[in-house]
Short mmCIF file of C-alpha atoms in Angstrom, two decimals:
data_model
loop_
_atom_site.label_atom_id
_atom_site.label_comp_id
_atom_site.label_asym_id
_atom_site.label_seq_id
_atom_site.Cartn_x
_atom_site.Cartn_y
_atom_site.Cartn_z
CA MET A 1 10.71 227.79 -10.18
CA ASN A 2 6.92 227.56 -10.12
CA THR A 3 5.25 225.31 -7.36
CA VAL A 4 4.23 222.10 -9.10
CA THR A 5 0.53 222.15 -9.53
CA THR A 6 -1.50 219.52 -11.06
CA ARG A 7 -5.33 218.98 -11.27
CA PHE A 8 -8.08 216.39 -12.03
CA ALA A 9 -10.70 217.71 -14.22
CA PRO A 10 -13.67 215.14 -14.57
CA SER A 11 -16.91 215.81 -16.43
CA PRO A 12 -19.92 215.13 -14.00
CA THR A 13 -21.71 213.29 -16.79
CA GLY A 14 -21.28 209.97 -15.13
CA TYR A 15 -19.50 208.21 -12.08
CA LEU A 16 -15.86 208.33 -11.46
CA HIS A 17 -14.61 205.16 -13.04
CA ILE A 18 -11.27 203.34 -12.80
CA GLY A 19 -9.44 205.13 -15.67
CA GLY A 20 -10.51 208.68 -14.06
CA ALA A 21 -9.45 207.35 -10.64
CA ARG A 22 -6.19 206.56 -11.92
CA THR A 23 -5.64 209.85 -13.65
CA ALA A 24 -6.61 211.58 -10.20
CA LEU A 25 -4.17 209.38 -8.35
CA PHE A 26 -1.20 210.05 -10.68
CA ASN A 27 -1.86 213.97 -10.39
CA TRP A 28 -2.25 213.76 -6.77
CA LEU A 29 0.85 211.64 -6.14
CA PHE A 30 3.06 214.00 -8.28
CA ALA A 31 1.65 216.93 -6.53
CA ARG A 32 2.45 215.29 -3.13
CA LYS A 33 5.74 214.05 -4.09
CA ASN A 34 6.88 217.60 -5.06
CA ASP A 35 5.31 219.40 -2.03
CA GLY A 36 2.94 221.01 -4.74
CA HIS A 37 -0.84 221.62 -5.03
CA PHE A 38 -3.56 219.43 -6.44
CA ILE A 39 -6.63 220.99 -7.71
CA LEU A 40 -9.91 219.74 -8.50
CA ARG A 41 -11.87 221.14 -11.42
CA VAL A 42 -15.23 220.15 -12.56
CA GLU A 43 -15.84 220.47 -16.26
CA ASP A 44 -19.31 220.86 -16.24
CA THR A 45 -19.96 222.90 -19.39
CA ASP A 46 -22.38 220.17 -20.97
CA GLN A 47 -25.11 221.42 -18.98
CA GLN A 48 -27.66 218.84 -20.37
CA ARG A 49 -25.72 215.85 -19.22
CA SER A 50 -23.83 217.35 -16.11
CA THR A 51 -25.66 216.79 -13.01
CA PRO A 52 -25.19 217.82 -9.21
CA GLU A 53 -25.66 214.24 -8.38
CA MET A 54 -22.84 212.94 -10.48
CA THR A 55 -20.61 215.79 -9.11
CA ARG A 56 -21.25 214.79 -5.57
CA ALA A 57 -20.60 211.10 -6.40
CA ILE A 58 -17.27 211.98 -8.01
CA ILE A 59 -16.17 213.97 -4.96
CA ASP A 60 -17.37 211.07 -2.70
CA ALA A 61 -15.32 208.62 -4.67
CA MET A 62 -12.34 210.86 -4.29
CA ASP A 63 -12.77 211.24 -0.45
CA TRP A 64 -13.13 207.44 -0.26
CA LEU A 65 -9.89 206.93 -1.93
CA GLY A 66 -8.08 209.63 0.00
CA LEU A 67 -7.36 211.95 -2.73
CA ASP A 68 -7.72 215.38 -0.95
CA TYR A 69 -7.24 218.34 -2.96
CA ASP A 70 -5.74 221.77 -2.12
CA ARG A 71 -8.11 224.10 -4.03
CA GLY A 72 -11.34 223.55 -5.45
CA PRO A 73 -13.82 222.22 -6.46
CA PHE A 74 -13.83 224.91 -9.36
CA PHE A 75 -16.73 224.79 -11.87
CA GLN A 76 -16.40 225.57 -15.50
CA SER A 77 -20.17 226.39 -15.65
CA GLN A 78 -19.29 229.45 -13.28
CA ARG A 79 -16.34 230.85 -15.30
CA LYS A 80 -17.74 231.76 -18.57
CA GLU A 81 -16.69 235.51 -18.29
CA GLU A 82 -13.20 234.52 -17.65
CA TYR A 83 -13.31 232.51 -20.88
CA LEU A 84 -14.73 235.03 -23.06
CA SER A 85 -12.19 237.66 -21.77
CA TYR A 86 -9.49 235.57 -23.17
CA ILE A 87 -11.23 235.20 -26.48
CA ASP A 88 -11.73 238.90 -26.72
CA SER A 89 -7.91 239.07 -26.11
CA LEU A 90 -7.20 236.81 -28.92
CA ILE A 91 -9.50 238.94 -31.24
CA GLU A 92 -7.58 241.94 -30.19
CA LYS A 93 -4.24 240.35 -30.91
CA GLY A 94 -5.18 239.23 -34.49
CA SER A 95 -4.91 235.47 -33.14
CA GLY A 96 -8.77 234.91 -33.42
CA TYR A 97 -11.34 235.81 -36.07
CA TYR A 98 -15.09 235.71 -36.66
CA CYS A 99 -16.50 233.00 -39.06
CA ASN A 100 -20.05 232.83 -40.38
CA CYS A 101 -19.78 229.71 -42.58
CA SER A 102 -22.61 227.40 -41.94
CA PRO A 103 -22.05 223.83 -40.55
CA ASP A 104 -23.06 222.45 -44.12
CA GLU A 105 -20.54 224.76 -45.88
CA VAL A 106 -17.75 223.63 -43.52
CA GLU A 107 -18.72 220.00 -44.12
CA ALA A 108 -18.62 220.58 -47.84
CA MET A 109 -15.00 221.97 -47.50
CA ARG A 110 -14.07 218.71 -45.63
CA GLU A 111 -15.54 216.66 -48.09
CA ALA A 112 -13.75 218.56 -51.06
CA ALA A 113 -10.37 217.93 -49.12
CA ARG A 114 -11.15 214.34 -48.83
CA LYS A 115 -11.83 213.87 -52.66
CA LYS A 116 -8.38 215.36 -53.09
CA GLY A 117 -6.83 213.03 -50.75
CA LEU A 118 -6.16 215.76 -48.23
CA LYS A 119 -6.87 216.10 -44.58
CA PRO A 120 -10.61 216.90 -44.16
CA LYS A 121 -10.54 220.38 -42.32
CA TYR A 122 -11.99 223.95 -42.41
CA SER A 123 -10.53 225.83 -45.45
CA GLY A 124 -9.90 229.09 -43.81
CA LYS A 125 -12.17 230.89 -45.92
CA CYS A 126 -13.30 233.70 -43.42
CA ARG A 127 -9.46 233.90 -42.13
CA ASP A 128 -8.92 237.47 -43.65
CA MET A 129 -12.34 238.39 -44.65
CA GLY A 130 -13.01 240.67 -41.69
CA VAL A 131 -16.26 239.15 -40.59
CA LYS A 132 -18.10 241.01 -38.15
CA PRO A 133 -19.87 239.54 -34.87
CA GLY A 134 -23.37 238.44 -35.48
CA PRO A 135 -26.00 235.80 -34.49
CA ASP A 136 -24.49 233.17 -36.70
CA THR A 137 -20.83 233.60 -36.28
CA VAL A 138 -18.28 231.59 -34.40
CA ILE A 139 -14.69 232.46 -33.29
CA ARG A 140 -11.70 230.62 -34.62
CA LEU A 141 -8.12 230.49 -33.83
CA LYS A 142 -5.93 231.87 -36.59
CA ALA A 143 -3.51 228.98 -36.47
CA PRO A 144 -0.15 228.82 -37.97
CA LEU A 145 -0.15 227.44 -41.62
CA THR A 146 3.50 226.06 -41.66
CA GLY A 147 5.86 224.64 -39.37
CA GLN A 148 5.38 222.01 -36.60
CA THR A 149 3.91 221.91 -33.26
CA VAL A 150 6.29 220.02 -31.04
CA PHE A 151 6.15 219.04 -27.19
CA ILE A 152 7.99 216.49 -24.87
CA ASP A 153 5.30 214.05 -23.67
CA GLN A 154 6.49 212.96 -20.14
CA VAL A 155 5.36 209.56 -20.87
CA LYS A 156 5.58 208.89 -24.68
CA GLY A 157 8.49 211.37 -25.45
CA PRO A 158 8.69 213.56 -28.20
CA ILE A 159 5.42 214.15 -30.20
CA TYR A 160 5.61 216.18 -33.52
CA LEU A 161 2.41 217.44 -35.47
CA ASP A 162 2.69 219.29 -38.91
CA ASN A 163 0.41 222.47 -38.34
CA GLN A 164 -0.92 221.88 -41.84
CA GLU A 165 -2.68 218.92 -40.22
CA LEU A 166 -4.64 221.16 -38.00
CA ASP A 167 -7.32 223.78 -39.20
CA ASP A 168 -8.49 226.85 -37.62
CA PHE A 169 -10.62 225.29 -35.00
CA VAL A 170 -13.49 226.88 -33.16
CA LEU A 171 -12.81 228.78 -29.80
CA GLN A 172 -16.31 230.07 -29.32
CA ARG A 173 -19.61 228.72 -30.57
CA LYS A 174 -22.59 230.51 -32.17
CA ASP A 175 -24.38 230.44 -28.80
CA GLY A 176 -21.54 232.47 -27.28
CA THR A 177 -20.05 229.36 -25.25
CA PRO A 178 -16.39 228.57 -25.22
CA THR A 179 -15.17 225.17 -26.49
CA TYR A 180 -13.58 222.68 -24.42
CA ASN A 181 -9.98 223.19 -25.61
CA LEU A 182 -10.28 227.14 -24.96
CA ALA A 183 -11.90 226.59 -21.60
CA VAL A 184 -9.23 224.17 -20.16
CA VAL A 185 -6.35 226.25 -21.52
CA VAL A 186 -7.80 229.31 -19.62
CA ASP A 187 -8.28 227.32 -16.51
CA ASP A 188 -4.88 225.77 -16.52
CA ILE A 189 -3.24 229.19 -16.94
CA GLU A 190 -5.59 230.76 -14.33
CA MET A 191 -5.09 228.16 -11.79
CA GLY A 192 -1.21 227.98 -12.40
CA ILE A 193 -1.05 224.42 -13.74
CA THR A 194 2.37 223.34 -14.33
CA HIS A 195 1.91 219.58 -15.07
CA ILE A 196 -0.88 217.72 -16.80
CA LEU A 197 -1.22 214.02 -16.69
CA ARG A 198 -4.24 212.40 -18.43
CA GLY A 199 -5.27 209.67 -20.57
CA ASP A 200 -3.78 209.23 -24.08
CA ASP A 201 -7.30 209.79 -25.54
CA HIS A 202 -6.45 213.38 -25.15
CA VAL A 203 -3.14 213.28 -27.21
CA ASN A 204 -4.98 214.89 -30.00
CA ASN A 205 -6.23 217.74 -28.08
CA THR A 206 -2.55 218.78 -26.97
CA PRO A 207 -1.35 220.44 -30.23
CA LYS A 208 -4.52 222.45 -30.06
CA GLN A 209 -4.20 223.51 -26.80
CA ILE A 210 -0.30 224.38 -27.17
CA LEU A 211 -1.37 226.72 -30.21
CA ILE A 212 -3.83 228.48 -27.74
CA TYR A 213 -1.10 228.91 -25.23
CA LYS A 214 1.23 230.21 -27.80
CA ALA A 215 -1.38 232.60 -29.23
CA LEU A 216 -1.95 234.08 -25.65
CA GLY A 217 1.70 234.34 -25.26
CA VAL A 218 1.92 231.95 -22.16
CA ASP A 219 4.20 229.19 -21.86
CA PRO A 220 2.45 225.64 -21.83
CA PRO A 221 2.62 223.34 -18.93
CA LEU A 222 4.14 219.89 -19.25
CA PHE A 223 2.07 217.11 -20.80
CA GLY A 224 2.08 213.38 -19.89
CA HIS A 225 -0.48 211.10 -21.53
CA VAL A 226 -0.87 207.70 -19.87
CA PRO A 227 -1.94 204.58 -21.89
CA MET A 228 -5.25 203.03 -21.98
CA ILE A 229 -6.44 200.27 -19.62
CA LEU A 230 -7.41 197.15 -21.43
CA GLY A 231 -9.51 193.96 -20.18
CA PRO A 232 -7.78 190.69 -20.03
CA ASP A 233 -8.61 190.06 -23.82
CA ARG A 234 -6.63 193.10 -24.62
CA LYS A 235 -9.68 195.07 -25.65
CA LYS A 236 -10.96 198.29 -24.42
CA LEU A 237 -11.93 198.11 -20.86
CA SER A 238 -15.59 197.46 -20.40
CA LYS A 239 -18.22 196.71 -17.62
CA ARG A 240 -17.71 192.93 -18.37
CA HIS A 241 -14.09 193.31 -17.63
CA GLY A 242 -14.79 195.45 -14.35
CA ALA A 243 -14.85 198.93 -15.67
CA LEU A 244 -17.39 199.96 -13.02
CA SER A 245 -17.50 203.11 -10.93
CA VAL A 246 -14.91 203.45 -8.15
CA MET A 247 -17.89 203.44 -5.50
CA ALA A 248 -19.25 199.92 -7.00
CA TYR A 249 -15.84 198.45 -5.80
CA ARG A 250 -16.53 199.79 -2.37
CA GLU A 251 -19.93 198.06 -2.51
CA MET A 252 -18.28 195.24 -3.58
CA GLY A 253 -16.19 195.07 -0.42
CA PHE A 254 -12.78 196.53 -1.56
CA LEU A 255 -10.87 198.52 0.79
CA PRO A 256 -9.64 202.04 -0.56
CA GLU A 257 -5.89 201.39 0.15
CA ALA A 258 -6.28 198.17 -1.93
CA MET A 259 -7.86 200.07 -4.83
CA LEU A 260 -5.04 202.79 -4.72
CA ASN A 261 -2.32 200.34 -4.67
CA TYR A 262 -3.95 198.44 -7.69
CA LEU A 263 -4.68 201.50 -9.67
CA VAL A 264 -1.20 203.04 -9.22
CA ARG A 265 0.20 199.83 -10.72
CA LEU A 266 -1.80 200.00 -13.87
CA GLY A 267 0.89 202.12 -15.85
CA TRP A 268 3.49 202.60 -12.98
CA SER A 269 6.07 200.38 -11.46
CA PHE A 270 8.94 200.62 -8.97
CA LYS A 271 11.45 197.79 -9.28
CA ASP A 272 9.53 194.68 -8.73
CA GLU A 273 7.44 195.81 -5.63
CA GLU A 274 3.87 195.11 -5.74
CA ILE A 275 2.55 196.37 -2.14
CA PHE A 276 2.59 200.12 -1.50
CA SER A 277 1.22 202.14 1.23
CA LYS A 278 0.27 205.57 0.40
CA GLU A 279 3.37 207.04 2.20
CA ASP A 280 5.59 204.86 0.08
CA LEU A 281 3.89 205.70 -3.18
CA ILE A 282 4.37 209.61 -2.31
CA LYS A 283 8.04 208.69 -1.69
CA LYS A 284 8.82 206.47 -4.60
CA PHE A 285 6.40 208.14 -7.39
CA SER A 286 8.28 209.49 -10.36
CA LEU A 287 7.08 210.35 -13.93
CA GLU A 288 9.94 208.36 -15.18
CA ASN A 289 8.52 205.21 -14.20
CA LEU A 290 5.22 205.69 -15.71
CA GLY A 291 4.71 203.11 -18.56
CA SER A 292 4.00 203.93 -22.34
CA SER A 293 2.16 200.53 -23.13
CA ALA A 294 -1.38 199.54 -22.37
CA CYS A 295 -1.95 198.01 -19.23
CA ILE A 296 -4.25 195.05 -18.44
CA PHE A 297 -7.23 195.08 -15.67
CA ASP A 298 -7.01 191.99 -13.78
CA THR A 299 -9.77 191.49 -11.14
CA SER A 300 -8.02 188.46 -9.62
CA LYS A 301 -5.05 190.67 -8.85
CA LEU A 302 -7.22 193.37 -7.18
CA ILE A 303 -8.80 190.69 -5.01
CA TRP A 304 -5.37 189.44 -4.00
CA LEU A 305 -4.33 192.82 -2.98
CA ASN A 306 -7.37 193.53 -1.18
CA SER A 307 -7.11 190.15 0.70
CA HIS A 308 -3.58 191.30 1.82
CA TYR A 309 -5.11 194.66 3.09
CA ILE A 310 -7.80 193.02 4.91
CA LYS A 311 -5.17 190.82 6.70
CA GLU A 312 -3.31 193.99 7.50
CA ALA A 313 -6.23 196.27 8.73
CA ASP A 314 -7.23 197.03 12.17
CA VAL A 315 -10.05 194.82 13.58
CA SER A 316 -12.16 197.62 14.80
CA ARG A 317 -12.11 199.45 11.56
CA LEU A 318 -12.98 196.24 9.57
CA ALA A 319 -15.85 195.77 11.99
CA SER A 320 -17.33 199.10 10.82
CA ILE A 321 -16.93 198.14 7.25
CA LEU A 322 -18.31 194.71 7.84
CA ALA A 323 -21.39 196.19 9.18
CA GLU A 324 -22.03 197.96 6.07
CA HIS A 325 -21.95 194.75 4.02
CA LEU A 326 -24.19 192.50 6.31
CA ASP A 327 -27.76 191.67 5.29
CA GLN A 328 -30.05 194.05 7.08
CA SER A 329 -32.00 191.01 8.69
CA LEU A 330 -29.00 190.49 10.74
CA LEU A 331 -28.66 194.07 11.98
CA PRO A 332 -28.21 195.62 14.49
CA VAL A 333 -25.22 193.84 15.68
CA ASP A 334 -22.71 194.53 18.50
CA GLN A 335 -19.52 196.01 17.44
CA SER A 336 -17.36 193.99 20.07
CA TYR A 337 -18.98 190.89 18.80
CA LEU A 338 -17.94 191.62 15.17
CA GLU A 339 -14.42 192.33 16.44
CA LYS A 340 -14.36 188.74 17.84
CA ILE A 341 -15.53 187.33 14.49
CA ILE A 342 -13.24 189.21 12.17
CA PRO A 343 -9.93 187.60 13.28
CA LEU A 344 -11.34 184.23 12.25
CA LEU A 345 -12.27 185.52 8.80
CA LYS A 346 -9.55 187.83 8.00
CA PRO A 347 -7.18 185.08 6.57
CA ARG A 348 -10.01 183.76 4.26
CA ALA A 349 -11.88 186.85 2.93
CA GLY A 350 -10.87 188.41 -0.49
CA THR A 351 -13.43 191.13 -0.06
CA MET A 352 -15.39 192.50 2.78
CA LYS A 353 -18.69 191.43 0.89
CA GLU A 354 -17.16 187.76 1.11
CA MET A 355 -16.35 188.17 4.64
CA ALA A 356 -19.89 189.40 5.49
CA GLU A 357 -21.24 186.13 3.79
CA MET A 358 -18.90 184.11 5.87
CA ALA A 359 -20.02 185.83 8.77
CA GLU A 360 -23.74 185.23 8.42
CA PHE A 361 -23.76 181.86 10.44
CA PHE A 362 -22.27 183.79 13.42
CA LEU A 363 -25.02 186.34 13.40
CA ALA A 364 -28.15 184.15 12.39
CA ASP A 365 -30.87 183.42 14.89
CA ASP A 366 -30.14 179.88 16.21
CA GLN A 367 -33.59 178.61 15.11
CA SER A 368 -33.27 180.29 11.59
CA LEU A 369 -29.79 179.34 10.71
CA VAL A 370 -29.85 178.02 7.07
CA TYR A 371 -28.37 174.60 6.42
CA ASP A 372 -26.57 173.27 3.10
CA GLN A 373 -28.85 170.31 2.39
CA LYS A 374 -26.06 168.39 0.81
CA ALA A 375 -23.94 168.79 4.00
CA VAL A 376 -26.72 167.84 6.11
CA ASP A 377 -27.25 164.51 4.13
CA LYS A 378 -23.78 163.70 4.12
CA PHE A 379 -22.92 164.39 7.68
CA LEU A 380 -25.83 164.50 9.99
CA THR A 381 -26.51 160.76 9.87
CA ARG A 382 -27.94 158.43 12.40
CA GLU A 383 -24.70 157.68 13.35
CA THR A 384 -23.43 161.24 14.04
CA GLU A 385 -26.43 162.35 15.82
CA ALA A 386 -25.53 159.95 18.32
CA TYR A 387 -22.11 161.40 18.65
CA LEU A 388 -23.43 164.96 18.50
CA SER A 389 -25.99 164.18 21.36
CA GLU A 390 -23.13 162.90 23.61
CA ILE A 391 -21.01 165.85 22.69
CA ALA A 392 -23.82 168.30 23.48
CA MET A 393 -23.98 166.67 27.08
CA LEU A 394 -20.20 167.03 27.55
CA LEU A 395 -20.18 170.52 26.43
CA GLU A 396 -23.21 171.40 28.78
CA LYS A 397 -21.11 170.52 31.92
CA MET A 398 -18.25 172.70 30.81
CA ASP A 399 -17.26 175.67 32.83
CA ALA A 400 -14.64 177.23 30.64
CA PHE A 401 -15.76 177.53 26.96
CA ASP A 402 -12.62 178.50 25.15
CA GLN A 403 -10.68 176.97 22.27
CA LYS A 404 -8.09 175.34 24.59
CA ALA A 405 -10.71 173.79 26.82
CA LEU A 406 -12.82 172.64 24.09
CA GLU A 407 -10.05 171.11 22.25
CA GLU A 408 -9.04 169.28 25.34
CA GLU A 409 -12.58 168.24 26.13
CA LEU A 410 -13.24 166.81 22.53
CA GLY A 411 -9.68 165.38 22.53
CA ASN A 412 -10.58 163.25 25.42
CA TYR A 413 -14.14 162.31 23.88
CA ILE A 414 -12.63 160.82 20.63
CA LYS A 415 -9.86 158.80 22.52
CA LYS A 416 -12.78 157.28 24.85
CA ARG A 417 -14.87 156.56 21.72
CA GLU A 418 -11.99 155.33 19.67
CA VAL A 419 -12.67 157.35 16.78
CA LYS A 420 -10.74 159.85 14.74
CA PHE A 421 -11.34 163.61 14.90
CA LYS A 422 -12.68 163.82 11.27
CA VAL A 423 -15.60 161.48 12.19
CA ILE A 424 -16.99 164.00 14.44
CA ALA A 425 -15.44 167.32 13.13
CA GLN A 426 -17.61 167.75 9.96
CA PRO A 427 -20.79 166.82 11.64
CA LEU A 428 -19.97 169.11 14.42
CA ARG A 429 -19.05 171.93 11.97
CA VAL A 430 -22.26 171.53 9.89
CA ALA A 431 -24.64 171.44 13.20
CA ILE A 432 -23.32 174.65 14.39
CA THR A 433 -22.40 176.62 11.22
CA GLY A 434 -24.88 175.14 8.58
CA LYS A 435 -22.16 174.35 6.09
CA THR A 436 -18.78 172.35 5.67
CA ALA A 437 -16.47 175.21 5.24
CA SER A 438 -15.75 177.49 8.22
CA PRO A 439 -12.87 178.88 10.40
CA GLY A 440 -11.27 176.55 13.11
CA LEU A 441 -13.89 174.51 14.69
CA PHE A 442 -12.86 175.37 18.24
CA GLU A 443 -12.44 179.11 17.65
CA THR A 444 -15.66 179.16 16.01
CA MET A 445 -17.26 177.59 18.86
CA GLU A 446 -15.67 179.87 21.36
CA VAL A 447 -16.92 182.88 19.65
CA LEU A 448 -20.35 181.49 19.08
CA GLY A 449 -20.47 180.81 22.81
CA LYS A 450 -21.67 177.91 24.90
CA GLU A 451 -25.61 178.74 24.76
CA ARG A 452 -25.64 179.24 20.96
CA VAL A 453 -23.62 175.97 20.24
CA LEU A 454 -25.83 174.00 22.31
CA ASN A 455 -29.02 175.49 20.91
CA ARG A 456 -27.79 174.46 17.40
CA LEU A 457 -26.72 171.04 18.44
CA LYS A 458 -30.12 170.46 20.15
CA LYS A 459 -31.96 171.78 17.02
CA THR A 460 -30.07 169.11 14.65
CA ALA A 461 -30.66 166.36 17.00
CA GLN A 462 -34.41 166.85 16.75
#
C-alpha cells in the first residue's frame, strides 16, 4: 500500500485565512495520524497576483501554527515543463486535441445551448477536425460523451456526474500555459498524493480532474471535500464575522494551540470532547468524524479556548509573548518582572492583547500612571484620602512586603479604625492601579513592590 501522502496547495494571492488553515490542518493531521507525508505546494501560476511576500506570509502562518511539512515548498511556476510533457502525452494518446475556436465562437456555442435549455458548454467542434498547433490554438481534453464520472467523497459520500454535463475543457491556453486542473493533476501524480482534503468549493473541479487521471491512465487519489465555514448569521464568512488572516489572530493575542484546537472543531468532532492537544488530535483524528454540514465560526468560543490555553501555558513562554503585545512606550521591560505579573493576569485574560492592556498599570511610570476619572471621583474622596495617608505611613514602616504581611497589616488597620475592608479596598486599588478592576489587591501590591506602591499613594494624596 502506498504511503499516505497529503498536500496543502495555497495560492499566494493573499494571506492564509481561516478556511485555508483548516484545510492545511486536516491534511497535516491525516498524514501524521498515518505516519505519512505532508507536502506544501505553492500554486503561483497567476503571476500577476502572486507575490513572494504572500508566499512568505503563508509559510510564516503555517510555522506559527506548527504545521510542518515533509517536502516542499514546491512552486508551480517552476514546473511548466512537467505540465507540457503530460499535455504532449495526452495529444499522443488521442486524449487531447488542438482547438482554434475563438472565445466569441465558444460563447456563441454556449448561448445556443442555453436557448435550447441545454448545459452551456463548448460544442466539440474541433474534436475530430485534426486542427494543427498554432498561435491561436488551445488544447482540450477529449472527454467521454456518455456514461458517468463517479467518486466516493470521503466526507460527502458517493458523487455522480453525467459526462454529458462536462465539455471538452481546456488543458493548455493559447499562451502555452497549463490550466489549473491539468497542473494540479500532474503535481498530485508526480508527488504521489494519495488523499486530497479540500473545501467543497472544489467539488466541481473533481470530476474534471478524474477525467484527466483516466486519460493519463493513472488511478486518482481519494478526495474529501469539507463544508464551508459560515458566520453566526449562517452567511458566508466575511471579515465582519472574523474571516481574517491567521497572523491577524496572532496579532490579536491568540495562541497557536488555541487556533489549532478551534480550527479542527470547525467540521470535525470526537465524542463530546472540546479540548485537544496536538498529540490528542494526531491520535484521534479520522476522516470518518469529518462533518458534512456547514460549520459556524464563533469568536466567543475561540476566546474561551484561548483563555483555557493561557491558563495552561508556561509563564516564561507567556512573558515572551506578552512583551510582543505591550505598548512600545512601556518597553523594554525585565522578563523576570513580567513572570511575576502573569500569574495574576492568567485567570482573567481572554487574549494576550487583553493581558497586555491589563498589565499596563504594572509597567507604567508611577508619575505617568493613567487614572480612570470616574473611579477617582467616586473613590478618592476627602474621607478616603485620610485613610490612604494613614495606610501609606503603615506601609512605609513594613519590612516584609508580601501578600501575607500586607493582609495582616491592613487587617489590623481596619480593626483599629472600625471600618469594613471595602471602605479602603477600592480607594487603595484606584490609587495604585488607576482603575477599579485588577487582580487581588495584596498580590498586586506585592508585585508592584513597596517603593512603587508608596509613590502612587503619595501621588494621589497630593
